[in-house]
Coordinates of C-alpha atoms and ligand atoms in Angstrom, one line a residue:
M1032 CA 5.2 55.1 94.6
T1033 CA 3.5 55.7 91.3
G1034 CA 4.6 57.8 88.4
P1035 CA 7.9 58.0 86.5
V1036 CA 11.2 59.0 87.9
L1037 CA 12.3 62.4 86.5
V1038 CA 16.1 62.0 85.8
T1039 CA 17.9 65.2 85.0
G1040 CA 21.2 65.1 83.1
A1041 CA 19.8 61.9 81.7
A1042 CA 22.0 61.9 78.5
G1043 CA 25.2 61.7 80.5
G1044 CA 27.2 58.8 81.8
L1045 CA 25.3 58.2 85.0
G1046 CA 22.0 58.9 83.3
T1047 CA 22.7 56.4 80.6
A1048 CA 23.5 53.7 83.2
L1049 CA 20.2 54.5 85.1
R1050 CA 18.2 54.7 81.9
G1051 CA 19.4 51.2 81.2
G1052 CA 18.9 49.7 84.7
L1053 CA 16.0 51.4 86.4
P1054 CA 13.3 50.1 84.1
E1055 CA 14.4 46.5 84.9
R1056 CA 13.7 47.4 88.5
G1057 CA 10.2 48.6 87.7
W1058 CA 10.8 52.3 87.4
A1059 CA 9.2 54.3 84.5
L1060 CA 11.5 57.0 83.2
R1061 CA 11.0 60.7 82.4
S1062 CA 14.4 61.9 81.1
L1063 CA 15.5 65.5 80.9
D1064 CA 18.7 67.1 79.6
V1065 CA 19.9 70.2 77.8
V1066 CA 20.8 67.9 74.9
P1067 CA 18.4 65.5 73.3
I1068 CA 18.2 61.9 74.4
E1069 CA 19.4 60.2 71.2
D1070 CA 18.3 56.6 72.1
P1071 CA 15.0 56.7 74.1
R1072 CA 13.9 53.4 75.6
P1073 CA 10.4 52.1 74.8
G1074 CA 8.0 54.0 77.0
E1075 CA 10.6 56.5 78.1
E1076 CA 9.5 60.1 78.2
H1077 CA 12.2 62.5 77.2
L1078 CA 12.5 66.3 77.4
V1079 CA 15.0 68.9 76.4
A1080 CA 15.3 71.7 79.0
D1081 CA 17.8 73.5 81.2
A1082 CA 17.4 72.1 84.7
A1083 CA 18.0 75.6 86.1
D1084 CA 14.7 76.7 84.4
L1085 CA 12.3 76.4 87.4
S1086 CA 9.2 76.7 85.2
A1087 CA 10.3 73.9 82.9
M1088 CA 11.4 71.7 85.8
T1089 CA 8.1 72.3 87.6
D1090 CA 6.2 71.2 84.5
A1091 CA 8.5 68.2 84.1
A1092 CA 8.1 67.1 87.8
Q1093 CA 4.2 66.9 87.6
G1094 CA 3.1 63.4 88.5
A1095 CA 6.6 62.1 89.1
A1096 CA 7.3 59.6 91.9
A1097 CA 10.8 61.1 92.5
V1098 CA 13.5 63.3 91.0
V1099 CA 17.0 62.0 90.5
H1100 CA 19.1 65.1 89.9
L1101 CA 22.3 64.4 87.9
A1102 CA 22.5 67.5 85.6
G1103 CA 25.7 69.5 85.9
I1104 CA 29.2 69.8 84.6
L1105 CA 31.3 66.8 85.6
G1106 CA 34.4 68.3 87.3
E1107 CA 35.9 71.7 88.0
A1108 CA 34.8 74.7 85.9
T1109 CA 34.7 78.5 86.1
W1110 CA 32.6 79.9 88.9
P1111 CA 29.7 81.2 86.8
A1112 CA 29.5 77.8 85.1
I1113 CA 29.5 76.0 88.4
V1114 CA 26.8 78.3 89.9
H1115 CA 24.5 77.7 86.9
S1116 CA 25.0 74.1 86.2
H1117 CA 25.1 72.8 89.8
I1118 CA 23.7 75.4 92.3
E1119 CA 20.9 76.8 90.2
T1120 CA 19.9 73.4 88.9
T1121 CA 19.8 71.9 92.4
R1122 CA 17.7 74.6 93.8
S1123 CA 15.4 74.3 90.8
A1124 CA 15.2 70.5 91.2
L1125 CA 14.2 70.7 94.8
E1126 CA 11.8 73.7 94.4
A1127 CA 10.2 72.0 91.4
A1128 CA 9.7 68.9 93.5
R1129 CA 8.1 70.9 96.3
R1130 CA 5.8 72.8 93.9
A1131 CA 4.8 69.6 92.1
G1132 CA 4.2 67.6 95.2
V1133 CA 7.0 65.1 94.5
P1134 CA 8.0 63.5 97.8
R1135 CA 11.6 62.4 97.1
V1136 CA 14.7 63.8 95.5
V1137 CA 18.0 61.9 95.0
L1138 CA 21.0 64.2 94.5
A1139 CA 24.3 63.4 92.8
S1140 CA 26.7 64.8 95.3
S1141 CA 30.4 64.0 95.2
N1142 CA 33.4 63.0 97.3
H1143 CA 34.7 66.5 96.4
A1144 CA 32.3 68.0 98.9
S1145 CA 34.8 66.8 101.4
G1146 CA 37.9 66.4 99.2
F1147 CA 40.5 67.8 101.6
T1148 CA 39.5 65.4 104.3
P1149 CA 42.5 63.2 105.0
R1150 CA 42.4 59.4 105.0
P1151 CA 42.1 58.1 108.6
A1152 CA 45.3 56.5 110.0
S1153 CA 43.3 53.3 110.3
G1154 CA 39.8 52.0 109.6
L1155 CA 37.1 53.4 107.3
L1156 CA 35.9 57.0 106.9
T1157 CA 32.3 57.6 107.7
E1158 CA 30.3 60.4 106.3
A1159 CA 30.1 61.9 109.8
D1160 CA 33.9 62.1 109.9
A1161 CA 33.9 63.9 106.5
P1162 CA 32.1 67.2 107.0
P1163 CA 32.1 69.9 104.3
R1164 CA 35.7 70.4 103.2
P1165 CA 35.5 71.1 99.5
D1166 CA 38.5 70.8 97.2
T1167 CA 37.2 72.9 94.3
Y1168 CA 34.4 75.2 93.2
Y1169 CA 32.8 71.9 92.1
G1170 CA 33.1 70.7 95.6
V1171 CA 31.6 73.9 97.0
A1172 CA 28.6 73.3 94.7
K1173 CA 28.2 69.8 96.1
V1174 CA 28.3 71.2 99.7
T1175 CA 25.7 73.7 98.6
M1176 CA 23.7 70.8 97.0
E1177 CA 23.7 69.0 100.3
A1178 CA 22.8 72.1 102.2
L1179 CA 19.8 72.8 99.9
G1180 CA 18.7 69.2 100.3
S1181 CA 18.9 69.6 104.1
L1182 CA 16.8 72.7 103.9
Y1183 CA 14.1 71.1 101.8
A1184 CA 14.0 68.1 104.0
D1185 CA 13.7 70.0 107.3
R1186 CA 11.5 72.9 106.1
Y1187 CA 9.2 71.1 103.6
G1188 CA 9.4 67.4 104.6
L1189 CA 10.9 66.1 101.4
D1190 CA 12.9 62.9 101.5
V1191 CA 16.3 63.9 100.2
V1192 CA 19.1 61.4 99.7
C1193 CA 22.5 62.8 98.7
L1194 CA 24.9 60.3 97.1
R1195 CA 28.6 61.3 97.6
I1196 CA 29.7 59.5 94.5
G1197 CA 33.3 58.4 94.0
S1198 CA 34.3 57.7 90.4
A1199 CA 31.4 56.5 88.3
F1200 CA 32.6 55.3 85.0
P1201 CA 32.3 52.0 83.0
R1202 CA 35.6 50.9 84.5
P1203 CA 38.4 52.3 86.8
T1204 CA 41.2 53.9 84.9
T1205 CA 43.6 55.0 87.6
V1206 CA 45.1 53.4 90.7
R1207 CA 43.1 55.8 92.9
Q1208 CA 39.9 54.6 91.3
L1209 CA 40.7 51.1 92.6
A1210 CA 39.3 52.6 95.9
T1211 CA 36.7 55.1 94.6
W1212 CA 35.1 53.3 91.6
L1213 CA 31.3 53.1 91.4
S1214 CA 30.4 50.6 88.7
P1215 CA 27.4 51.2 86.4
G1216 CA 25.6 48.2 87.9
D1217 CA 26.2 49.5 91.4
T1218 CA 25.1 53.0 90.3
V1219 CA 21.7 51.5 89.5
R1220 CA 21.6 49.5 92.8
L1221 CA 22.4 52.6 94.8
V1222 CA 19.9 54.9 93.2
D1223 CA 17.2 52.2 93.3
A1224 CA 17.9 51.8 97.1
A1225 CA 17.7 55.6 97.5
L1226 CA 14.4 55.6 95.7
R1227 CA 12.9 52.7 97.7
A1228 CA 14.2 53.2 101.3
P1229 CA 11.2 53.8 103.6
S1230 CA 11.0 57.4 104.8
P1231 CA 14.8 58.2 104.7
G1232 CA 14.4 61.8 105.6
F1233 CA 17.7 63.6 104.9
R1234 CA 20.7 61.3 104.3
V1235 CA 24.3 61.7 102.9
V1236 CA 25.9 58.5 101.9
W1237 CA 29.1 57.5 100.0
G1238 CA 28.5 56.0 96.6
V1239 CA 31.2 53.5 95.7
S1240 CA 31.3 49.8 94.9
A1241 CA 32.5 47.1 97.3
N1242 CA 36.1 47.8 96.4
T1243 CA 38.8 45.7 98.2
R1244 CA 40.9 48.9 98.4
G1245 CA 38.1 51.2 99.4
W1246 CA 38.3 53.2 102.6
W1247 CA 35.0 55.0 102.7
D1248 CA 32.5 53.3 105.1
L1249 CA 29.5 51.9 103.3
T1250 CA 27.4 51.2 106.5
A1251 CA 25.1 54.2 105.9
A1252 CA 24.6 53.4 102.2
R1253 CA 23.9 49.7 103.1
A1254 CA 21.4 50.9 105.7
L1255 CA 19.4 52.4 102.8
G1256 CA 19.3 49.0 101.2
Y1257 CA 22.3 49.3 98.9
E1258 CA 24.0 46.0 98.2
P1259 CA 27.0 46.6 96.0
A1260 CA 28.0 43.7 93.7
D1261 CA 31.2 45.0 92.0
D1262 CA 34.8 45.4 93.1
A1263 CA 37.5 47.4 91.2
E1264 CA 40.0 44.7 92.3
A1265 CA 39.4 42.9 89.0
Y1266 CA 41.3 45.8 87.3
A1267 CA 44.1 46.1 90.0
A1268 CA 46.9 44.0 88.4
E1269 CA 46.5 45.8 85.1
L1270 CA 46.4 49.3 86.5
I1271 CA 49.2 48.8 89.0
A1272 CA 51.4 47.3 86.3
A1273 CA 50.9 50.4 84.2
Q1274 CA 50.9 53.1 86.9
G1275 CA 52.6 51.7 90.0
E1276 CA 51.3 50.9 93.5
A1277 CA 49.5 53.7 95.4
D1278 CA 51.9 55.6 97.7
P1279 CA 50.0 56.2 101.0
A1280 CA 51.9 59.5 101.5
D1281 CA 50.9 60.8 98.1
P1282 CA 48.0 63.4 98.5
V1283 CA 46.2 61.7 95.7
H1284 CA 45.8 58.6 97.9
A1285 CA 45.9 60.4 101.3
R1286 CA 42.9 62.7 100.8
V1287 CA 39.3 62.0 99.8
G1288 CA 39.4 64.2 96.7
G1289 CA 42.5 62.8 95.2
E1290 CA 43.8 64.7 92.2
Y1291 CA 41.3 67.5 92.8
T1292 CA 43.3 68.6 95.8
L1293 CA 46.4 69.3 93.7
P1294 CA 47.4 72.6 92.1
G1295 CA 46.3 71.3 88.6
V1296 CA 42.7 72.5 89.4
D1297 CA 43.6 75.9 90.8
V1298 CA 41.2 78.6 89.6
D1299 CA 43.7 80.3 87.3
V1300 CA 44.6 76.9 85.6
V1301 CA 40.9 76.1 85.1
E1302 CA 40.0 79.6 83.7
A1303 CA 43.0 79.5 81.4
A1304 CA 41.9 76.1 80.1
Q1305 CA 38.2 76.9 79.8
G1306 CA 38.3 80.4 78.4
P1307 CA 37.0 83.8 79.7
V1308 CA 34.4 83.8 82.4
Q1309 CA 30.9 84.1 80.8
P1310 CA 29.0 86.8 82.7
S1311 CA 25.7 85.0 82.4
G1312 CA 27.0 81.5 83.2
G1313 CA 25.2 78.9 81.3
P1314 CA 25.8 75.2 80.9
R1315 CA 29.2 74.0 79.7
Ligands
LIG1398 N1 30.9 60.4 87.1 C1 31.4 60.6 88.3 O1 32.5 60.0 88.6 C2 30.8 61.4 89.3 C3 31.3 61.5 90.6 C4 30.7 62.3 91.5 C5 29.6 63.0 91.2 N2 29.1 63.0 89.9 C6 27.9 63.8 89.6 O2 26.9 63.0 88.9 C7 26.2 63.8 88.0 C8 26.3 63.1 86.6 O3 27.6 62.9 86.3 P1 28.0 62.2 84.9 O4 29.2 61.4 85.1 O5 26.8 61.5 84.3 O6 28.3 63.5 84.0 P2 28.1 63.7 82.5 O7 28.9 64.9 82.1 O8 28.3 62.4 81.7 O9 26.5 64.1 82.3 C9 26.0 65.3 82.8 C10 24.8 65.6 82.0 O10 24.2 66.8 82.5 C11 23.7 67.5 81.4 N3 23.6 68.9 81.9 C12 24.6 69.8 82.3 N4 24.0 71.0 82.6 C13 22.7 70.8 82.5 C14 21.6 71.7 82.7 N5 21.8 73.0 83.2 N6 20.4 71.2 82.5 C15 20.1 70.0 82.1 N7 21.1 69.1 81.8 C16 22.4 69.5 82.0 C17 24.7 67.3 80.4 O11 24.2 67.7 79.1 C18 25.1 65.9 80.5 O12 24.3 65.0 79.7 C19 26.9 65.2 88.0 O13 26.2 66.1 88.8 C20 28.3 64.9 88.6 O14 28.8 66.0 89.3 C21 29.6 62.2 89.0

């Protein structure tokens, strides 16, 4: 593939990891965010735009080899904010790719698309055993993201790889994340695999590191070419000493979505915390 990779939400946590790691793997970068990229790498193109702006996204996608769509609010938010920052931007990313002739889109989905799925009594959970079962409006947006990706793959022949990411942070900070962590290095490995896999068509794969305590099956991700190198176990002793062992009966550990399945992210709680609903939505 020739041309840069258009990365939306490039100023954020995952975007920063990718902007550091993808060039080492031979990818040129075209970064886009609603906020400026403060530290552009040598040769990096960088744009300020709202990813929900189809015209701006279509311009940005011209000549790109692929789109990696990360833009969006990280976590639960009011409905208008979720619709704008996730659903509108995902449709825009896919439609811009179609209009600009970009053959591949990688979408940052989430475990919260299937957050109410229980942990199996034994063995690992495959993506096929975790159909849409969102735990929040955020999860609904990720289900919609995957549905839009499926539409653009089937109707327009785009390759669309949806990464159901666990907890992508510099290091795990909770006992749950000993199972769900996706390290920065493995984020780069996973996205690189999603960009390179020959003719993947439409895929949905878990995005986590090779965590000793993980229970999401990585067979499908490995089939793309993903070879995770990190394991959250290096942080286990410290986190368990501070927070205690995971209780398997605790919903936080017994459901895919963990804390997001608890009442703390009920609609009224989120709206009270985030202020009045903004009629026009808008990124938050
Ligand atoms: N970090 C995780 O653990 C995790 C887990 C599952 C899924 N994800 C998904 O991965 C993506 C990136 O997550 P992150 O951790 O980097 O989040 P982040 O909050 O660090 O970064 C998100 C970036 O998106 C930008 N953005 C928001 N709305 C935008 C818009 N309308 N147009 C352009 N840019 C916009 C923000 O300015 C920000 O720079 C998100 O879609 C998130 O839902 C993240």
